[in-house]
Amino acid sequence: MFQVKRIIELRASKKSNRFIARILGISRNTLDSYLKQLSSHNPDLSSFSSWTEEQLNQLLNPPSIEVPASHRELYALFPDYPKELARVGVSRMTLWTEYCLKHPAGLGYRHFCYHFRLWQASQKVTMHLEHKAGDKLFVDFAGDKLYLTDIETGQLIPVEFFVAILPCSQLTYAQCVMSQRKEDFILALSNALAYYGGVPQAIVPDNLKAAVTKADRYEPEINQTLADFASHYGTCIFPARSRKPKDKALAENAVNILYGRIYAPLRNRIFHSLEEINAAVRDLLEIHNDAQQKGKESSRRERFIELEQSALMPLPSQHYQLKKFSLSKVHPNGHATLKEDKHYYSVPYRLTGKQVKLIYTNESVEIYHNHQRVACHERLITKGRYTTLKEHLHPSHQWINSWSPIFFEEQANKIGPNTRLAIDEILRLRIYPEQAYRSCVGVLGLAKRYSAQRLEDACERALYYKHISVTLIKSILDRELDRIQLIDEEITVTDPDGAPRPIIPLHDNIRGAESYQ
């Protein structure tokens, strides 16, 4: 037992099994055997640290029963009885009757039960646990259900009864939810923590599907949503062992007590909604928590205020929002699909073709890659639509995505007033916006090839001709007509009747009046 105490001390200081076996000079198999025996009684080995060697010896080596020779046949039947008693309708009286049929001279019923209790005591070792304030919160769903009544049809609708209890003070919380599904379970857990006004170090549920993805005696796998809930509140989920109700006996007892204190008073009342039934449950729950507990000098609430309230961790500033998770491959257009809504959300273009994880609530969608958040969007439930942030797009796509009349006017202003007038004319004349935008891109692109000043002069000449197009402006630049100064005012002469007439300018290609003699 000295070695057992040393094992407990070394494990509490987080030493490895290899180190412990080497220090104590025992084999790994022997060490594993001790640890398995201790964990079968309580997975938290630190609870044994205050035990004496005598107590540990009684725990690990319970006294054997001296079975009289005349009772050996009876004791040989006892190992099968627990399974038989678990069956519907089977009682000790049933088993004793069957025993008497085979052994008419056997024990009477009272002695039969007495020896069966002795055998059970030798097979099971239980221990009293001193629960620390703020350490754990036991939660459970009641086996029996309460019912709502459909207001139109009168049909009874079963609802689940959720119970939570702090083992130190035994302050209890209860409410009804529609199911044991993950959404309802987490809602009830969140409401329980709000009721207590704090967070315990660990939450101990059953191995229900809403909590555990894969059950295991030593390391059960917690589902992703519940793990995120625990992270939000800074606690951990510590499921009870499968088929081991004594791991959370207080929760089981609380359910049985509430059957009498809540179920019984509500048995003849009719409720049409969860709000109605939960209001009634809350009133009866307050009476239960404020009543003096049998065998104690105070109520559950008084002990909670005195011992446990200050030991709880504070609640986070924000209420937990239920999160869902989805995987998606980024499409070539730089968007990931939220499958539930069939909506597309942008991510940085460098992640095209990569797999990303979407974590979403009713209000927002967060996108992660390699455990780093790369995008955050407001959730929009519109099928087939796109939510795009400009900074996520490739630079060339950002340019196209920013096209608008205001954009092109701003770009033209950077070159000059004539270019701005030319762009305005293009936007005015083209009926289809995309066609106008392409023409604007063509005009503004000439500044890179010929210079901004030449484009400004070419636009001035094009405006003079009162015909604006990419082809004309490019022709002016190619023929260098933009370098020829324009005449601001036409030279005119006066006809004999006094009317002004413009003078036709001299040019090699213009024939004079003599050509028409």
Coordinates of C-alpha atoms in Angstrom, one line a residue:
M1 CA 0.0 0.0 0.0
F2 CA 3.0 2.3 0.5
Q3 CA 3.8 1.8 -3.2
V4 CA 0.2 2.5 -4.1
K5 CA 0.3 5.8 -2.2
R6 CA 3.6 6.7 -4.0
I7 CA 1.9 5.9 -7.3
I8 CA -0.9 8.3 -6.5
E9 CA 1.5 11.0 -5.5
L10 CA 3.7 10.7 -8.6
R11 CA 0.7 10.6 -10.9
A12 CA -0.7 13.7 -9.2
S13 CA 2.6 15.4 -10.1
K14 CA 2.1 14.3 -13.7
K15 CA 4.9 11.9 -13.9
S16 CA 4.9 9.3 -16.7
N17 CA 4.2 5.6 -16.2
R18 CA 7.7 4.8 -17.3
F19 CA 9.2 7.1 -14.8
I20 CA 7.0 5.8 -11.9
A21 CA 7.8 2.2 -12.7
R22 CA 11.6 2.9 -12.8
I23 CA 11.5 4.9 -9.5
L24 CA 9.5 2.4 -7.6
G25 CA 11.3 -0.6 -9.1
I26 CA 8.1 -2.3 -10.3
S27 CA 7.1 -3.6 -13.7
R28 CA 4.9 -1.6 -16.1
N29 CA 2.2 -4.3 -16.0
T30 CA 2.0 -4.1 -12.2
L31 CA 1.8 -0.3 -12.4
D32 CA -1.0 -0.5 -15.0
S33 CA -2.9 -3.0 -12.8
Y34 CA -2.9 -0.7 -9.8
L35 CA -3.9 2.3 -12.0
K36 CA -6.7 0.3 -13.6
Q37 CA -8.0 -0.8 -10.2
L38 CA -8.0 2.8 -8.8
S39 CA -9.5 4.3 -11.9
S40 CA -12.4 1.8 -11.8
H41 CA -13.5 3.4 -8.5
N42 CA -12.7 7.0 -9.4
P43 CA -10.9 8.3 -12.5
D44 CA -9.7 11.3 -10.5
L45 CA -6.7 9.7 -8.7
S46 CA -6.1 12.9 -6.7
S47 CA -9.1 12.1 -4.6
F48 CA -7.2 9.2 -3.0
S49 CA -4.3 11.4 -1.9
S50 CA -5.8 11.7 1.7
W51 CA -6.6 8.1 2.1
T52 CA -4.6 6.0 4.6
E53 CA -2.9 2.7 3.7
E54 CA -5.6 0.8 5.5
Q55 CA -8.4 2.4 3.5
L56 CA -6.5 1.7 0.3
N57 CA -6.1 -1.9 1.3
Q58 CA -9.8 -2.3 1.9
L59 CA -10.5 -0.7 -1.4
L60 CA -8.2 -2.8 -3.5
N61 CA -8.4 -6.0 -1.4
P62 CA -11.9 -6.3 -0.1
P63 CA -12.4 -9.0 2.6
S64 CA -13.5 -12.3 1.1
I65 CA -16.6 -14.0 2.4
E66 CA -16.4 -17.4 4.1
V67 CA -19.1 -19.4 2.4
P68 CA -20.5 -22.3 4.3
A69 CA -20.4 -25.6 2.4
S70 CA -24.2 -25.8 2.5
H71 CA -24.5 -22.5 0.7
R72 CA -22.0 -22.9 -2.0
E73 CA -24.6 -23.9 -4.6
L74 CA -26.5 -20.8 -3.8
Y75 CA -23.5 -18.5 -4.0
A76 CA -22.6 -20.1 -7.4
L77 CA -25.9 -18.7 -8.7
F78 CA -25.3 -15.1 -7.5
P79 CA -23.0 -13.9 -10.4
D80 CA -25.9 -14.4 -12.8
Y81 CA -28.5 -12.6 -10.7
P82 CA -27.6 -8.9 -11.4
K83 CA -28.2 -9.5 -15.1
E84 CA -31.5 -11.3 -14.3
L85 CA -32.7 -8.5 -12.0
A86 CA -32.0 -5.9 -14.8
R87 CA -34.7 -7.6 -16.9
V88 CA -38.3 -6.2 -16.8
G89 CA -40.5 -7.9 -14.2
V90 CA -37.7 -9.9 -12.5
S91 CA -37.4 -9.4 -8.7
R92 CA -35.6 -11.2 -5.9
M93 CA -38.8 -13.0 -5.1
T94 CA -38.8 -14.4 -8.7
L95 CA -35.2 -15.6 -8.3
W96 CA -35.9 -17.1 -4.9
T97 CA -39.0 -19.0 -6.2
E98 CA -36.9 -20.4 -9.1
Y99 CA -34.2 -21.3 -6.5
C100 CA -36.7 -23.2 -4.3
L101 CA -38.0 -25.2 -7.2
K102 CA -34.5 -26.6 -7.8
H103 CA -33.6 -26.8 -4.0
P104 CA -36.8 -27.5 -2.0
A105 CA -34.7 -27.7 1.2
G106 CA -32.9 -24.4 0.5
L107 CA -32.9 -21.2 2.5
G108 CA -36.0 -19.1 3.2
Y109 CA -36.6 -15.8 1.4
R110 CA -35.2 -13.6 4.2
H111 CA -31.9 -15.6 4.5
F112 CA -31.8 -15.8 0.7
C113 CA -31.8 -11.9 0.5
Y114 CA -29.4 -11.6 3.4
H115 CA -26.7 -13.8 1.7
F116 CA -27.3 -12.0 -1.7
R117 CA -26.6 -8.7 0.0
L118 CA -23.4 -10.1 1.5
W119 CA -22.3 -11.3 -1.9
Q120 CA -23.1 -7.9 -3.5
A121 CA -21.1 -6.1 -0.8
S122 CA -18.1 -8.2 -1.6
Q123 CA -18.3 -7.5 -5.3
K124 CA -18.8 -3.7 -5.2
V125 CA -16.8 -1.2 -3.3
T126 CA -18.2 2.3 -3.1
M127 CA -16.6 5.3 -1.5
H128 CA -17.9 8.6 -0.2
L129 CA -16.5 11.5 -2.2
E130 CA -16.0 14.9 -0.6
H131 CA -17.0 17.3 -3.4
K132 CA -15.0 20.5 -3.6
A133 CA -16.8 23.8 -4.1
G134 CA -17.0 24.9 -7.7
D135 CA -15.3 21.7 -8.9
K136 CA -18.0 19.9 -11.0
L137 CA -21.5 20.3 -12.4
F138 CA -23.4 17.1 -12.9
V139 CA -26.1 17.1 -15.6
D140 CA -28.6 14.6 -16.7
F141 CA -31.9 14.1 -18.5
A142 CA -34.8 12.5 -16.6
G143 CA -36.0 9.1 -17.8
D144 CA -39.7 10.1 -17.6
K145 CA -41.0 13.0 -19.6
L146 CA -43.4 15.9 -19.1
Y147 CA -45.9 16.8 -21.7
L148 CA -47.3 19.8 -23.7
T149 CA -50.8 19.7 -25.1
D150 CA -51.5 20.8 -28.7
I151 CA -54.0 23.6 -28.4
E152 CA -55.8 22.6 -31.7
T153 CA -55.7 18.8 -31.6
G154 CA -55.3 18.1 -27.9
Q155 CA -52.4 15.7 -28.7
L156 CA -49.8 15.2 -26.0
I157 CA -46.3 16.3 -27.0
P158 CA -43.4 14.8 -24.9
V159 CA -40.6 17.2 -23.7
E160 CA -37.3 16.3 -22.1
F161 CA -36.6 17.3 -18.5
F162 CA -33.0 18.6 -18.0
V163 CA -31.4 18.6 -14.5
A164 CA -28.1 20.1 -13.3
I165 CA -26.7 20.0 -9.8
L166 CA -23.6 21.4 -8.1
P167 CA -22.5 18.5 -5.8
C168 CA -21.0 20.6 -3.0
S169 CA -24.1 22.8 -2.2
Q170 CA -26.5 20.6 -4.2
L171 CA -28.2 23.7 -5.7
T172 CA -30.3 22.3 -8.5
Y173 CA -31.4 23.7 -11.9
A174 CA -34.0 22.2 -14.2
Q175 CA -35.9 23.1 -17.3
C176 CA -37.8 21.5 -20.2
V177 CA -36.5 21.3 -23.7
M178 CA -38.0 19.7 -26.9
S179 CA -35.3 17.1 -27.3
Q180 CA -31.9 15.8 -26.3
R181 CA -30.3 17.0 -29.5
K182 CA -27.1 19.1 -29.4
E183 CA -28.9 22.4 -29.9
D184 CA -31.3 21.9 -27.0
F185 CA -28.6 20.3 -24.8
I186 CA -26.3 23.3 -25.2
L187 CA -29.1 25.8 -24.7
A188 CA -30.0 24.1 -21.4
L189 CA -26.3 24.0 -20.3
S190 CA -25.9 27.7 -21.1
N191 CA -29.1 28.5 -19.1
A192 CA -27.9 26.5 -16.1
L193 CA -24.6 28.4 -16.0
A194 CA -26.5 31.7 -16.2
Y195 CA -28.7 30.5 -13.3
Y196 CA -25.7 29.7 -11.1
G197 CA -24.0 32.9 -12.1
G198 CA -20.6 31.2 -12.6
V199 CA -18.8 28.3 -14.3
P200 CA -17.4 25.1 -12.6
Q201 CA -14.1 23.5 -13.4
A202 CA -15.8 20.6 -15.2
I203 CA -19.2 19.6 -16.5
V204 CA -20.1 15.9 -16.1
P205 CA -22.8 14.7 -18.6
D206 CA -23.9 11.2 -19.6
N207 CA -22.4 9.6 -22.7
L208 CA -25.4 11.0 -24.8
K209 CA -24.9 11.7 -28.5
A210 CA -25.2 15.4 -28.0
A211 CA -22.1 15.4 -25.9
V212 CA -19.9 12.4 -26.9
T213 CA -18.9 11.4 -30.4
K214 CA -17.1 8.2 -29.3
A215 CA -17.6 6.7 -25.9
D216 CA -14.5 5.4 -24.1
R217 CA -13.9 4.4 -20.5
Y218 CA -10.8 6.6 -20.2
E219 CA -10.7 9.2 -23.0
P220 CA -14.2 9.7 -24.6
E221 CA -14.3 11.9 -27.7
I222 CA -16.3 15.1 -27.2
N223 CA -18.2 16.4 -30.2
Q224 CA -16.8 19.6 -31.8
T225 CA -19.7 21.9 -30.8
L226 CA -19.7 21.0 -27.1
A227 CA -15.9 21.3 -27.1
D228 CA -16.3 24.8 -28.5
F229 CA -18.9 25.5 -25.8
A230 CA -16.5 24.4 -23.1
S231 CA -13.7 26.6 -24.6
H232 CA -16.1 29.6 -24.6
Y233 CA -16.8 29.2 -20.9
G234 CA -13.3 28.2 -19.9
T235 CA -14.4 24.8 -18.5
C236 CA -14.0 21.2 -19.6
I237 CA -16.4 18.3 -20.4
F238 CA -15.7 15.2 -18.3
P239 CA -18.3 12.6 -19.3
A240 CA -19.3 9.9 -16.8
R241 CA -18.2 6.3 -17.6
S242 CA -20.7 4.4 -19.7
R243 CA -23.2 2.4 -17.6
K244 CA -21.7 3.8 -14.4
P245 CA -24.5 6.0 -12.9
K246 CA -22.6 6.2 -9.6
D247 CA -20.1 8.6 -11.3
K248 CA -22.9 11.2 -11.1
A249 CA -25.1 9.7 -8.4
L250 CA -26.1 13.2 -7.2
A251 CA -27.7 14.0 -10.6
E252 CA -29.5 10.7 -10.5
N253 CA -30.8 11.4 -7.0
A254 CA -31.8 15.0 -8.0
V255 CA -33.9 13.6 -10.8
N256 CA -35.7 11.2 -8.4
I257 CA -36.3 14.1 -5.9
L258 CA -37.7 16.4 -8.6
Y259 CA -40.1 13.7 -9.7
G260 CA -41.9 14.2 -6.4
R261 CA -41.4 18.0 -6.1
I262 CA -42.0 19.0 -9.7
Y263 CA -43.6 16.2 -11.7
A264 CA -46.2 15.4 -9.0
P265 CA -47.5 19.0 -8.6
L266 CA -47.7 19.5 -12.4
R267 CA -49.4 16.2 -13.2
N268 CA -52.9 17.7 -13.6
R269 CA -51.9 21.0 -15.2
I270 CA -52.1 21.6 -18.9
F271 CA -49.4 23.5 -20.8
H272 CA -49.4 24.6 -24.4
S273 CA -45.8 25.9 -24.8
L274 CA -42.3 25.5 -23.4
E275 CA -42.5 29.0 -21.9
E276 CA -45.5 28.1 -19.8
I277 CA -44.2 24.8 -18.5
N278 CA -40.7 26.2 -17.8
A279 CA -42.3 29.1 -15.8
A280 CA -44.1 26.5 -13.6
V281 CA -41.0 24.4 -13.3
R282 CA -39.0 27.5 -12.2
D283 CA -41.5 28.4 -9.4
L284 CA -41.4 24.9 -8.0
L285 CA -37.6 24.7 -8.4
E286 CA -37.1 27.8 -6.3
I287 CA -39.2 26.2 -3.5
H288 CA -37.1 23.1 -3.7
N289 CA -33.8 25.1 -3.5
D290 CA -35.0 27.4 -0.7
A291 CA -36.4 24.6 1.5
Q292 CA -34.3 23.3 4.4
Q293 CA -32.7 20.1 3.3
K294 CA -33.5 17.0 5.3
G295 CA -30.7 16.2 7.8
K296 CA -29.0 19.6 7.4
E297 CA -29.4 22.9 9.1
S298 CA -29.6 25.0 5.9
S299 CA -31.1 25.1 2.4
R300 CA -29.3 24.3 -0.8
R301 CA -29.3 28.0 -1.7
E302 CA -27.9 29.1 1.6
R303 CA -25.0 26.6 1.3
F304 CA -24.5 27.7 -2.3
I305 CA -24.1 31.3 -1.2
E306 CA -21.9 30.4 1.7
L307 CA -19.6 27.8 0.2
E308 CA -19.8 27.6 -3.6
Q309 CA -20.8 30.9 -5.2
S310 CA -17.4 32.5 -4.8
A311 CA -15.6 29.4 -5.9
L312 CA -17.2 29.4 -9.4
M313 CA -15.3 31.0 -12.3
P314 CA -16.9 34.1 -13.7
L315 CA -19.2 33.9 -16.7
P316 CA -17.8 35.3 -20.1
S317 CA -19.0 38.7 -21.2
Q318 CA -21.0 37.3 -24.1
H319 CA -23.6 34.6 -24.2
Y320 CA -22.6 31.6 -26.1
Q321 CA -23.9 31.3 -29.7
L322 CA -24.4 27.9 -31.1
K323 CA -21.8 27.2 -33.8
K324 CA -21.9 24.8 -36.7
F325 CA -19.0 23.5 -38.8
S326 CA -18.6 22.8 -42.4
L327 CA -15.8 22.0 -44.8
S328 CA -15.5 23.4 -48.3
K329 CA -13.0 23.6 -51.2
V330 CA -12.3 27.1 -52.5
H331 CA -13.6 27.5 -56.0
P332 CA -11.5 29.0 -58.8
N333 CA -13.4 32.3 -58.4
G334 CA -12.1 32.6 -54.8
H335 CA -15.3 31.7 -53.0
A336 CA -16.2 28.9 -50.5
T337 CA -19.7 27.4 -50.3
L338 CA -21.7 27.2 -47.1
K339 CA -23.6 24.1 -48.0
E340 CA -26.5 24.6 -45.6
D341 CA -27.5 27.9 -47.3
K342 CA -25.9 27.3 -50.7
H343 CA -24.4 30.7 -50.4
Y344 CA -20.8 31.7 -51.5
Y345 CA -18.4 33.7 -49.4
S346 CA -15.1 35.1 -50.6
V347 CA -11.7 34.1 -49.2
P348 CA -8.2 35.5 -50.1
Y349 CA -7.4 34.5 -53.7
R350 CA -4.2 32.7 -52.7
L351 CA -6.4 29.9 -51.2
T352 CA -8.0 28.9 -54.5
G353 CA -8.2 25.1 -54.5
K354 CA -7.5 24.7 -50.8
Q355 CA -9.8 23.2 -48.3
V356 CA -11.2 25.6 -45.6
K357 CA -13.3 25.2 -42.5
L358 CA -16.5 27.3 -42.1
I359 CA -17.6 28.0 -38.5
Y360 CA -20.9 29.8 -38.5
T361 CA -23.7 31.0 -36.2
N362 CA -27.0 32.6 -37.0
E363 CA -25.3 36.0 -37.5
S364 CA -21.8 35.4 -38.9
V365 CA -19.6 33.1 -40.9
E366 CA -15.9 32.7 -40.1
I367 CA -13.5 30.9 -42.5
Y368 CA -10.3 29.1 -41.3
H369 CA -7.4 27.6 -43.1
N370 CA -4.7 25.8 -41.1
H371 CA -6.3 26.9 -37.9
Q372 CA -6.0 30.6 -38.8
R373 CA -9.0 32.8 -39.6
V374 CA -8.8 34.1 -43.1
A375 CA -12.2 35.7 -43.6
C376 CA -15.2 36.8 -41.6
H377 CA -18.6 37.7 -43.2
E378 CA -22.1 38.5 -42.1
R379 CA -24.3 35.5 -42.7
L380 CA -26.8 35.9 -45.5
I381 CA -29.4 33.1 -46.2
T382 CA -29.8 33.7 -49.9
K383 CA -29.3 30.7 -52.2
G384 CA -26.9 31.0 -55.1
R385 CA -25.7 34.5 -54.2
Y386 CA -22.2 35.8 -53.5
T387 CA -20.7 37.8 -50.6
T388 CA -17.4 39.3 -51.7
L389 CA -14.8 41.5 -50.1
K390 CA -12.7 43.5 -52.5
E391 CA -9.5 42.8 -50.7
H392 CA -9.9 39.0 -51.2
L393 CA -9.9 39.3 -55.0
H394 CA -6.9 39.0 -57.3
P395 CA -5.5 42.5 -58.2
S396 CA -6.8 42.1 -61.8
H397 CA -10.2 41.1 -60.5
Q398 CA -10.3 44.0 -58.0
W399 CA -9.8 46.4 -61.0
I400 CA -12.8 44.9 -62.9
N401 CA -14.9 44.7 -59.8
S402 CA -14.4 48.4 -59.2
W403 CA -15.8 49.5 -62.6
S404 CA -18.4 52.2 -62.4
P405 CA -19.1 55.7 -63.9
I406 CA -17.6 57.4 -60.8
F407 CA -14.5 55.2 -61.0
F408 CA -13.8 56.1 -64.6
E409 CA -14.5 59.8 -64.0
E410 CA -12.0 59.8 -61.1
Q411 CA -9.3 58.1 -63.3
A412 CA -9.9 60.6 -66.1
N413 CA -9.6 63.6 -63.8
K414 CA -6.1 62.4 -63.0
I415 CA -5.1 62.9 -66.6
G416 CA -6.9 66.1 -67.5
P417 CA -10.2 68.0 -68.1
N418 CA -10.4 67.0 -71.8
T419 CA -10.0 63.3 -71.0
R420 CA -12.7 63.7 -68.3
L421 CA -15.0 65.3 -71.0
A422 CA -14.3 62.5 -73.4
I423 CA -15.1 59.8 -70.8
D424 CA -18.3 61.6 -69.9
E425 CA -19.3 61.6 -73.5
I426 CA -18.6 57.9 -73.9
L427 CA -20.6 57.1 -70.8
R428 CA -23.5 59.2 -72.1
L429 CA -23.6 57.8 -75.6
R430 CA -23.2 54.0 -74.9
I431 CA -26.5 52.4 -73.9
Y432 CA -25.1 49.2 -72.4
P433 CA -22.9 50.0 -69.3
E434 CA -20.4 47.2 -69.9
Q435 CA -19.8 48.4 -73.5
A436 CA -19.2 51.9 -72.1
Y437 CA -16.8 50.6 -69.5
R438 CA -14.7 48.7 -72.0
S439 CA -14.4 51.9 -74.2
C440 CA -13.3 53.8 -71.1
V441 CA -10.7 51.2 -70.3
G442 CA -9.5 51.5 -73.9
V443 CA -9.2 55.3 -73.8
L444 CA -7.5 55.4 -70.4
G445 CA -5.1 52.7 -71.4
L446 CA -3.7 54.9 -74.2
A447 CA -2.0 57.1 -71.5
K448 CA 0.4 54.2 -70.7
R449 CA 1.4 53.8 -74.4
Y450 CA 1.6 57.4 -75.5
S451 CA 1.8 59.5 -72.2
A452 CA -1.0 61.3 -70.3
Q453 CA -0.3 64.7 -71.9
R454 CA -0.6 63.3 -75.5
L455 CA -3.9 61.6 -74.5
E456 CA -5.1 64.8 -73.1
D457 CA -4.3 66.7 -76.3
A458 CA -5.8 63.9 -78.5
C459 CA -9.1 64.0 -76.5
E460 CA -9.1 67.8 -77.0
R461 CA -8.9 67.3 -80.8
A462 CA -11.5 64.5 -80.7
L463 CA -13.9 66.8 -78.8
Y464 CA -13.3 69.4 -81.5
Y465 CA -14.4 66.9 -84.1
K466 CA -17.4 66.1 -81.9
H467 CA -16.9 62.4 -82.3
I468 CA -15.5 60.4 -79.4
S469 CA -14.3 56.8 -79.8
V470 CA -11.3 54.7 -78.9
T471 CA -10.5 54.3 -82.6
L472 CA -10.6 58.0 -83.4
I473 CA -8.4 59.0 -80.4
K474 CA -5.9 56.2 -81.2
S475 CA -5.8 57.4 -84.8
I476 CA -5.1 60.9 -83.7
L477 CA -2.2 59.7 -81.6
D478 CA -0.8 57.4 -84.3
R479 CA -0.8 60.2 -86.8
E480 CA 0.5 62.6 -84.2
L481 CA -2.3 65.1 -85.0
D482 CA -2.4 65.8 -81.2
R483 CA 0.9 67.7 -81.8
I484 CA -0.7 70.2 -84.2
Q485 CA -2.2 73.2 -82.5
L486 CA -6.0 73.7 -83.0
I487 CA -7.4 77.1 -84.2
D488 CA -9.7 78.3 -81.5
E489 CA -11.8 80.6 -83.8
E490 CA -12.5 80.3 -87.5
I491 CA -11.4 83.2 -89.8
T492 CA -14.5 84.7 -91.6
V493 CA -15.1 87.2 -94.4
T494 CA -18.3 89.2 -95.1
D495 CA -20.4 88.6 -98.2
P496 CA -21.7 91.6 -100.2
D497 CA -25.0 91.3 -98.4
G498 CA -23.2 91.6 -95.1
A499 CA -23.5 87.9 -94.0
P500 CA -20.4 86.3 -92.5
R501 CA -18.8 83.5 -94.5
P502 CA -15.9 81.3 -93.3
I503 CA -12.8 81.2 -95.4
I504 CA -11.9 77.7 -96.6
P505 CA -8.3 77.0 -95.4
L506 CA -5.7 76.3 -98.1
H507 CA -4.7 72.6 -98.5
D508 CA -3.2 70.4 -101.2
N509 CA -6.2 68.2 -101.3
I510 CA -8.7 71.1 -101.6
R511 CA -9.4 72.3 -105.2
G512 CA -10.1 76.0 -105.8
A513 CA -12.9 77.7 -107.8
E514 CA -11.0 77.5 -111.0
S515 CA -11.5 73.7 -111.1
Y516 CA -15.2 74.3 -111.6
Q517 CA -15.0 76.7 -114.6

